Coordinates of C-alpha atoms and ligand atoms in Angstrom, one line a residue:
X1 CA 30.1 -10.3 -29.7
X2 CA 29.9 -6.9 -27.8
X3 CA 30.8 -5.9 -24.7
X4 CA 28.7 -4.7 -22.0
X5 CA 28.9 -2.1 -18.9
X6 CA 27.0 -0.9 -16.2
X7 CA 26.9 2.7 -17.0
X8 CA 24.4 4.7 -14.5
X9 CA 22.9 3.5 -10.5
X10 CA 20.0 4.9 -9.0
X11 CA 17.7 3.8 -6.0
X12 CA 14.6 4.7 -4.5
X13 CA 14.6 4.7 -0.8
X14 CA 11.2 5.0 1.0
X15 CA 11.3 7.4 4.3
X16 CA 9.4 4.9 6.7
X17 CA 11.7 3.4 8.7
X18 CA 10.1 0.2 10.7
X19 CA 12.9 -0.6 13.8
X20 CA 13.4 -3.6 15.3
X21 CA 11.7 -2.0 18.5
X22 CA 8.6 -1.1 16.5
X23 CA 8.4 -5.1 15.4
X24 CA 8.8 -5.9 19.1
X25 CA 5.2 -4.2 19.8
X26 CA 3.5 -6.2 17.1
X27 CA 5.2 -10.3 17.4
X28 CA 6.8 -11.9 20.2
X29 CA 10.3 -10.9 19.4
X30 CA 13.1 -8.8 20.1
X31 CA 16.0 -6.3 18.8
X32 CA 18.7 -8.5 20.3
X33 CA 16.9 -11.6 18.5
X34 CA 16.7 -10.2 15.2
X35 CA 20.4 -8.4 15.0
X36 CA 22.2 -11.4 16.4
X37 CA 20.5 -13.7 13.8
X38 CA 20.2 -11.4 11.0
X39 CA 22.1 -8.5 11.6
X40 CA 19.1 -6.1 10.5
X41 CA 18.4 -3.1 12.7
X42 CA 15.6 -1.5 10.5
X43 CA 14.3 -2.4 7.2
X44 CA 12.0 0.9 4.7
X45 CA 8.2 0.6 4.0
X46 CA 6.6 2.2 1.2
X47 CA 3.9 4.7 1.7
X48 CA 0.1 3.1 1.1
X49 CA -0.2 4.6 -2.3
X50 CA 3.4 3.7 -3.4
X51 CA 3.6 0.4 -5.0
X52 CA 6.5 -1.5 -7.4
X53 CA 6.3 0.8 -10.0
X54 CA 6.4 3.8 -8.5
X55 CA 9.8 3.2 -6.9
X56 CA 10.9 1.7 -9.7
X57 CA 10.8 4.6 -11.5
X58 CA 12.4 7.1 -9.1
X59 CA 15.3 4.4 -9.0
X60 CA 15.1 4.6 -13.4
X61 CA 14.5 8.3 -13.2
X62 CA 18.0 8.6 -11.1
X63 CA 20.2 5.8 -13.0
X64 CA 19.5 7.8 -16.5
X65 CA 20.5 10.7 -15.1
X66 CA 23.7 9.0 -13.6
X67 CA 23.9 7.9 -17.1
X68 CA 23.4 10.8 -19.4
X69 CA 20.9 9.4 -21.0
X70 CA 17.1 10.0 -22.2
X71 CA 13.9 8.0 -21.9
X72 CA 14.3 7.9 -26.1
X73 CA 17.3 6.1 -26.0
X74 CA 16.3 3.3 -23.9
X75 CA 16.2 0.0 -26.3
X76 CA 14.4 -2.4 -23.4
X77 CA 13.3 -2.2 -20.0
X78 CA 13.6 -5.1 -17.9
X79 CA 11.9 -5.1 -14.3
X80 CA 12.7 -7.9 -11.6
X81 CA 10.2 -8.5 -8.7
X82 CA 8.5 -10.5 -6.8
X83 CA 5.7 -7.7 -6.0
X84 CA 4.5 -6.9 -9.4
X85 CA 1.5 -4.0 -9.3
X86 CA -0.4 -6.0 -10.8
X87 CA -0.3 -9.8 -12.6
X88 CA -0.8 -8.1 -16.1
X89 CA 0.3 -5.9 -16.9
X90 CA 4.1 -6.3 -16.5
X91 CA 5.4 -3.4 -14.0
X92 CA 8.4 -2.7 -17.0
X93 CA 5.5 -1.5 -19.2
X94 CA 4.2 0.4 -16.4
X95 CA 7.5 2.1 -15.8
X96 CA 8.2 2.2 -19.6
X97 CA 5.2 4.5 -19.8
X98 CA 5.7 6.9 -16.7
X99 CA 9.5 7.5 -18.6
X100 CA 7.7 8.0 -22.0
X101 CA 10.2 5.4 -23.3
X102 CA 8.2 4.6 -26.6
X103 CA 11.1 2.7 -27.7
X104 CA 11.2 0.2 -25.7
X105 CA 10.3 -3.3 -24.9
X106 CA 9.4 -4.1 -21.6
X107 CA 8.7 -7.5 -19.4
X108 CA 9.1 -8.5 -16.1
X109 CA 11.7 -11.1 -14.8
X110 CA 10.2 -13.5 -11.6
X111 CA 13.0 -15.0 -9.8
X112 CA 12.4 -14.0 -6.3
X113 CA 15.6 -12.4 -4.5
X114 CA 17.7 -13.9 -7.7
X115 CA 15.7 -11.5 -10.2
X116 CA 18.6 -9.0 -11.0
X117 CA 21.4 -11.0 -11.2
X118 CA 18.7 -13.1 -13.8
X119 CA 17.9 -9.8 -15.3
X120 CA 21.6 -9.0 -15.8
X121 CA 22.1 -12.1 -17.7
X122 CA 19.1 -11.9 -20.1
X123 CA 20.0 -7.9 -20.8
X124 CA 23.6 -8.9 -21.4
X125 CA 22.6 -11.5 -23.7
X126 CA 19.9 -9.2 -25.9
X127 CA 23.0 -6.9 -26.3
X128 CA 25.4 -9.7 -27.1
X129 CA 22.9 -10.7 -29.8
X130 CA 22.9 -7.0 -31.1
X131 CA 19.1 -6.9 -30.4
X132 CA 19.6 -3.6 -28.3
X133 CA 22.1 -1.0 -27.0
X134 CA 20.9 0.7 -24.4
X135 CA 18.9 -1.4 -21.6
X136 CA 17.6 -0.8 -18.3
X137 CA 17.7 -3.1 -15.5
X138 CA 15.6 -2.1 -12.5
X139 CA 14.9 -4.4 -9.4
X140 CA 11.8 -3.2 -7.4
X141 CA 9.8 -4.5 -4.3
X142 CA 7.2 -3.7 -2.2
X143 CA 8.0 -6.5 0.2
X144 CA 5.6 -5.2 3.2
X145 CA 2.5 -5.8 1.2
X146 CA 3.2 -9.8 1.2
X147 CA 4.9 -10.1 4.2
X148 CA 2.5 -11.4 7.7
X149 CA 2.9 -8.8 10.2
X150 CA 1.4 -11.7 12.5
X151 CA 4.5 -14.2 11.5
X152 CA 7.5 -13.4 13.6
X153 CA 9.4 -16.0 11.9
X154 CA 9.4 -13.4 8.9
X155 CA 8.0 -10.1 9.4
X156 CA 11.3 -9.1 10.6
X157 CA 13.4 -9.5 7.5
X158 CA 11.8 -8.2 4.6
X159 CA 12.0 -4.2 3.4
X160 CA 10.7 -2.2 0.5
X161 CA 12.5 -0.3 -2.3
X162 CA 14.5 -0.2 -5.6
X163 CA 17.6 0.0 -7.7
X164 CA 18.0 0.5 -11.7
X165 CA 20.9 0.8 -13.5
X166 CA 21.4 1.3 -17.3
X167 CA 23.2 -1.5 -19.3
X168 CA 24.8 -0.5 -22.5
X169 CA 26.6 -2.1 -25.1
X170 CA 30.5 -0.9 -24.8
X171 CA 34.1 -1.1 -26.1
X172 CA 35.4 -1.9 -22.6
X173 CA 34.3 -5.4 -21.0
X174 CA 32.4 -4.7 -18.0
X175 CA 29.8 -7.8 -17.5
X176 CA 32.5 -10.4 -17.2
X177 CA 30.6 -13.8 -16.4
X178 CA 27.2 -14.2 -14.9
X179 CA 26.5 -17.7 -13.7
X180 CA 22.7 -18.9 -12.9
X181 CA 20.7 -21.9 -11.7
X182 CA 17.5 -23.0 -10.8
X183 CA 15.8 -25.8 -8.2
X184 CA 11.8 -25.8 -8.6
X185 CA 12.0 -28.5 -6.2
X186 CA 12.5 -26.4 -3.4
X187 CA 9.3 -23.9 -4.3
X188 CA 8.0 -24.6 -1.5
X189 CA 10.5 -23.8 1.2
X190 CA 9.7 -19.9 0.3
X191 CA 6.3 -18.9 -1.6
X192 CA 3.3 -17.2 -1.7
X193 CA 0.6 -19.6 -1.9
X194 CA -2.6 -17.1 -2.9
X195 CA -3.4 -14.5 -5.7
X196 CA -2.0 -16.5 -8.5
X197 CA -4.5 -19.3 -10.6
X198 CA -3.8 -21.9 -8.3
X199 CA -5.5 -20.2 -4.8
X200 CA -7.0 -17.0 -6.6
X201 CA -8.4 -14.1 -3.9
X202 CA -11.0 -15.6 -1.8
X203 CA -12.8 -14.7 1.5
X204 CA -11.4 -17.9 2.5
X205 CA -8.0 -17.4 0.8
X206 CA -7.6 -14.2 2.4
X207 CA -9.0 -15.8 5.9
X208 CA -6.3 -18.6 5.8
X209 CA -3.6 -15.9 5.2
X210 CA -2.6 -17.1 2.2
X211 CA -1.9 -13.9 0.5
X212 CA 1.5 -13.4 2.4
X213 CA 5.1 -14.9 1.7
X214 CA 5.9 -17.9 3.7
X215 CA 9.2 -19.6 4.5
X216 CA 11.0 -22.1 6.3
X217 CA 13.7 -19.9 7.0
X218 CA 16.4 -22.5 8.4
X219 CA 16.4 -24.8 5.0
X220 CA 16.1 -21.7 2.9
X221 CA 19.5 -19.9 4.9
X222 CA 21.4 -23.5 4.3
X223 CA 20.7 -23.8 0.3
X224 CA 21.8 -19.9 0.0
X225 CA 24.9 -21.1 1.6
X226 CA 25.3 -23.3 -0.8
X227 CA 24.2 -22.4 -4.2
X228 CA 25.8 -18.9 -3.5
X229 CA 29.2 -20.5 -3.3
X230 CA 29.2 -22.8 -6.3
X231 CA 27.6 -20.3 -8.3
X232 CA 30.1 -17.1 -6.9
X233 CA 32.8 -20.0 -7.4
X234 CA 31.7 -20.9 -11.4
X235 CA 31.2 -17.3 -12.5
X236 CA 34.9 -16.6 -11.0
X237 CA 36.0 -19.4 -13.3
X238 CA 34.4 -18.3 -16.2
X239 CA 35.5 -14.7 -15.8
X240 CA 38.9 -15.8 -15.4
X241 CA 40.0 -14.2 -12.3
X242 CA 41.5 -15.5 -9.0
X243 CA 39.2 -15.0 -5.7
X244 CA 42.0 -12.5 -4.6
X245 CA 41.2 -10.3 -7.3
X246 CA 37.9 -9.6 -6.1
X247 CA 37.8 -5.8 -5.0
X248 CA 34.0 -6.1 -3.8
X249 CA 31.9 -8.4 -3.0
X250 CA 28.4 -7.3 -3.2
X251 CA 25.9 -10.0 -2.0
X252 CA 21.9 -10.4 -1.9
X253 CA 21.4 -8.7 1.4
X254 CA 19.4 -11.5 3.5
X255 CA 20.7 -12.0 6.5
X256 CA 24.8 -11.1 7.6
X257 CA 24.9 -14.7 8.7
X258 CA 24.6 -16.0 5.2
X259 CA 26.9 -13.4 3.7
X260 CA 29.4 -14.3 6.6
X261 CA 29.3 -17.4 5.6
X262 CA 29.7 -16.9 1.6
X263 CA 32.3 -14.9 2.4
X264 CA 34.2 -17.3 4.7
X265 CA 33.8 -20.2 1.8
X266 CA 35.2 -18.4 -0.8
X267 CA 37.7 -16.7 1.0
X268 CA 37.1 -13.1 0.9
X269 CA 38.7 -10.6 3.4
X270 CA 35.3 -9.0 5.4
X271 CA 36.7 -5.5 4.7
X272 CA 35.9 -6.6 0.8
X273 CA 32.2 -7.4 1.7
X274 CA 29.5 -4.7 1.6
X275 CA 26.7 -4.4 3.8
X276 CA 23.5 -2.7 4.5
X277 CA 21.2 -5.0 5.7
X278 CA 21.3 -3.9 9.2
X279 CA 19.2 -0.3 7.3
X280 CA 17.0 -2.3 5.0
X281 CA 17.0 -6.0 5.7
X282 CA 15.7 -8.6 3.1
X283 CA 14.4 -6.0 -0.1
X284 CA 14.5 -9.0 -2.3
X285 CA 15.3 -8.1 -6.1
X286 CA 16.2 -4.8 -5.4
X287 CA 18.8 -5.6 -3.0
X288 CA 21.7 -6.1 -5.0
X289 CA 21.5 -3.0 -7.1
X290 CA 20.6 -0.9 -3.8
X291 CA 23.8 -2.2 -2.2
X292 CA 25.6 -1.6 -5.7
X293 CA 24.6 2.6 -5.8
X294 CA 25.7 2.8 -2.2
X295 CA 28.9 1.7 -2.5
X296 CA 29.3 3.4 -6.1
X297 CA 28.1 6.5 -4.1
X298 CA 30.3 6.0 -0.8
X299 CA 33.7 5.8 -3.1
X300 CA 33.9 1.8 -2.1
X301 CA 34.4 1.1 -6.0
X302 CA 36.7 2.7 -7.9
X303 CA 36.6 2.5 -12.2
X304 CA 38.6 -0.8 -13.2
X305 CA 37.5 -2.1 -9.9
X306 CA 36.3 -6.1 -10.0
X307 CA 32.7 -6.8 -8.4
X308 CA 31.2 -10.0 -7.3
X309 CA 27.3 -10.2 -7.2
X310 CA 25.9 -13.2 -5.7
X311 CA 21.7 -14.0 -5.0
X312 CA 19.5 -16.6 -4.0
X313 CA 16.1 -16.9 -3.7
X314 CA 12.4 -18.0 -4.2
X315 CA 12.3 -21.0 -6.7
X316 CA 14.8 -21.8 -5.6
X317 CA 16.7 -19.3 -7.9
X318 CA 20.5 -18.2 -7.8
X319 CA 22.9 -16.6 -9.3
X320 CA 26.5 -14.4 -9.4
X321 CA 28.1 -12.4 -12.2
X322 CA 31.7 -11.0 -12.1
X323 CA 32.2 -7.4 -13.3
X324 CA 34.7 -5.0 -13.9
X325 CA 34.0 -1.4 -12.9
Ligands
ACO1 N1 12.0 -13.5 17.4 C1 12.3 -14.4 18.3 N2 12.3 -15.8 18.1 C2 12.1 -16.2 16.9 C3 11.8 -15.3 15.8 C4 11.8 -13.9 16.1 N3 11.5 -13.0 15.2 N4 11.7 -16.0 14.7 C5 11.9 -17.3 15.0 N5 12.1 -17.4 16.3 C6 12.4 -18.6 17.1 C7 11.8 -19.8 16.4 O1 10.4 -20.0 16.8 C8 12.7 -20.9 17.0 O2 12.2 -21.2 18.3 P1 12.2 -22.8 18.8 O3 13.6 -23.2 18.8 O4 11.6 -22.6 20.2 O5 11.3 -23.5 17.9 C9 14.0 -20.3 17.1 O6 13.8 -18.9 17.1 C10 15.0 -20.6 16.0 O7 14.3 -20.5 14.8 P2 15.1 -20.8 13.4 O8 14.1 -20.6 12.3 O9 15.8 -22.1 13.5 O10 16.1 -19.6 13.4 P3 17.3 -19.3 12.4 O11 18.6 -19.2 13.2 O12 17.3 -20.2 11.2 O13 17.0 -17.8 11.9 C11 16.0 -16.8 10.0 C12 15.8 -17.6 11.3 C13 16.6 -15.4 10.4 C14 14.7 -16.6 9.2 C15 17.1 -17.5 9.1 O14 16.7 -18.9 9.0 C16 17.2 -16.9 7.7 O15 17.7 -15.8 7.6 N6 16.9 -17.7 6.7 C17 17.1 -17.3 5.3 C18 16.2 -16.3 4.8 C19 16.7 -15.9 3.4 O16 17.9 -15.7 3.2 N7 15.9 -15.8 2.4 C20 16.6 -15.5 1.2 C21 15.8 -15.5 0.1 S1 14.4 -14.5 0.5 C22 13.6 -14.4 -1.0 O17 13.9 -15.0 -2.0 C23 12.3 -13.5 -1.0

């Protein structure tokens, strides 16, 4: 078996910024409100003619160049989001076109907020199985186009944008352990009910609002807790470290309360926790390797340094890996 690193970050930012004072002219809310139970000040929102893919490949675009590497040498391109351009075709084939990379296979990983830490696993394991050598890994969301700007209860935590980063098979071990789970009993607590086979678009469907996320935000912030923990916990275990050796902990970036709280479970000093959800809020998939660039970019990881990743999300999904820097 190989080993595998993380080799090049990029991100794609969009320029709209959507304050917590602009939310407070549209639902019954307010900036105290949102930053003392999220910690999110102002969350990104892509332009009307940018969708998924187009961020997705700005993000690609940067993390080959971080890389050294050309659209030719790309083995496989794996996209994880919940806000696909379209159903079919897969937004990796759409980005795997825009790059020219005529190698490659593409497909799309669904597993809400989770979807990179899933798509980390499944590229480390094509590599592991010598299928490929050069992977990219991009999660990408255009979260304002499914969120209800007439629901208070969650128009104020989701943001748009992406993050890539190239995966390559390597003598050094970087991908230490990457731990996953799944509970489809809890689809319901966080979904979007329309524009799949079961409510297709409608007059009616679109009338009953059905075309827009919906949670129960209270039960969804308790199973992150929790599933965030064990998971964080096993892939420690498996990559044979102590919780002390943790240099960074870099966390799905929903709400500070729940990384708080992660945090405070597992032990890790808050000065070893990175945070941007107070610029972005809630960008789903592309959270994680967002977060990831900017600390790669603001010297908070150093080469050799350990990370933990940790998601959870629509499904319910979740999900942490351990790496080495
Ligand atoms: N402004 C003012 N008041 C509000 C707002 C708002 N924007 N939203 C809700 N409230 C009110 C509610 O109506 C409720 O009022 P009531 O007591 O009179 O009924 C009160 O505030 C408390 O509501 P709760 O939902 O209990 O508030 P909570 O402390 O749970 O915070 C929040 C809500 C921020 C949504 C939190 O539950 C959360 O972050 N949940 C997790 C979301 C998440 O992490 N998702 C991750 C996965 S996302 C993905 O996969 C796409």
């Amino acid at each position: 078996m190989s080993d595998v690193r993380i080799v090049g970050t990029g991100i794609s930012i969009p320029q709209k910024i959507l304050s917590n004072a602009d939310l407070e002219k549209v639902v019954d809310t307010s900036d105290e409100w949102i930053r003392t139970r999220t910690g999110i000040a102002e969350r990104r929102i892509a332009a009307p003619d940018v969708a998924t893919s187009d961020m997705g490949y700005e993000a690609s675009v940067r993390a080959m160049h971080d890389a050294g590497i050309v659209s030719e040498d790309i083995d496989a391109i794996i996209v994880a989001t919940a806000t696909p351009d379209y159903l079919f075709p897969s937004t990796a084939c759409l980005i795997q076109s825009r790059l020219g990379a005529k190698r490659a296979f593409a497909f799309d990983i669904s597993a809400g907020c989770t979807g990179f830490v899933y798509a980390l696993k499944v590229g480390k394991a094509i590599i592991d199985a010598g299928n490929a050598e050069i992977l990219l890994l991009v999660g990408a969301e255009t979260m304002s186009r499914v969120t209800d700007y007439e629901d208070r209860t969650t128009c104020i935590l989701f943001g748009d944008g992406a993050g890539a980063v190239v995966l390559a098979k390597s003598e050094i071990p970087g991908i230490l352990s990457v731990s996953l789970g799944a509970d489809g009993d809890g689809w319901q607590l966080l979904y979007m009910p329309g524009g799949g086979s079961r409510i297709p678009a409608t007059e009616e469907s679109v009338r009953e609002r059905h075309h827009y996320l919906k949670m129960q935000g209270s039960n969804v912030f308790k199973e992150a807790v929790k599933a965030m923990e064990s998971a964080s916990i096993e892939a420690i275990r498996k990559a044979d470290i102590t919780p002390d050796e943790i240099d960074l902990f870099i966390s799905h970036q929903a709400n500070y309360r729940i990384m708080e709280a992660v945090r405070r479970r597992l032990d890790i000093p808050s000065e070893k926790v990175f945070m941007n959800v107070d610029r972005y809020g809630n960008t789903s998939s592309a959270s994680v390797p967002i977060a990831l660039e900017e600390a790669v970019r603001s010297g908070k990881i150093r080469r050799g340094d350990i990370i933990l990743f940790s998601a959870f999300g629509a499904g319910f999904t979740w999900g942490a890996a351990v790496v080495r820097w």
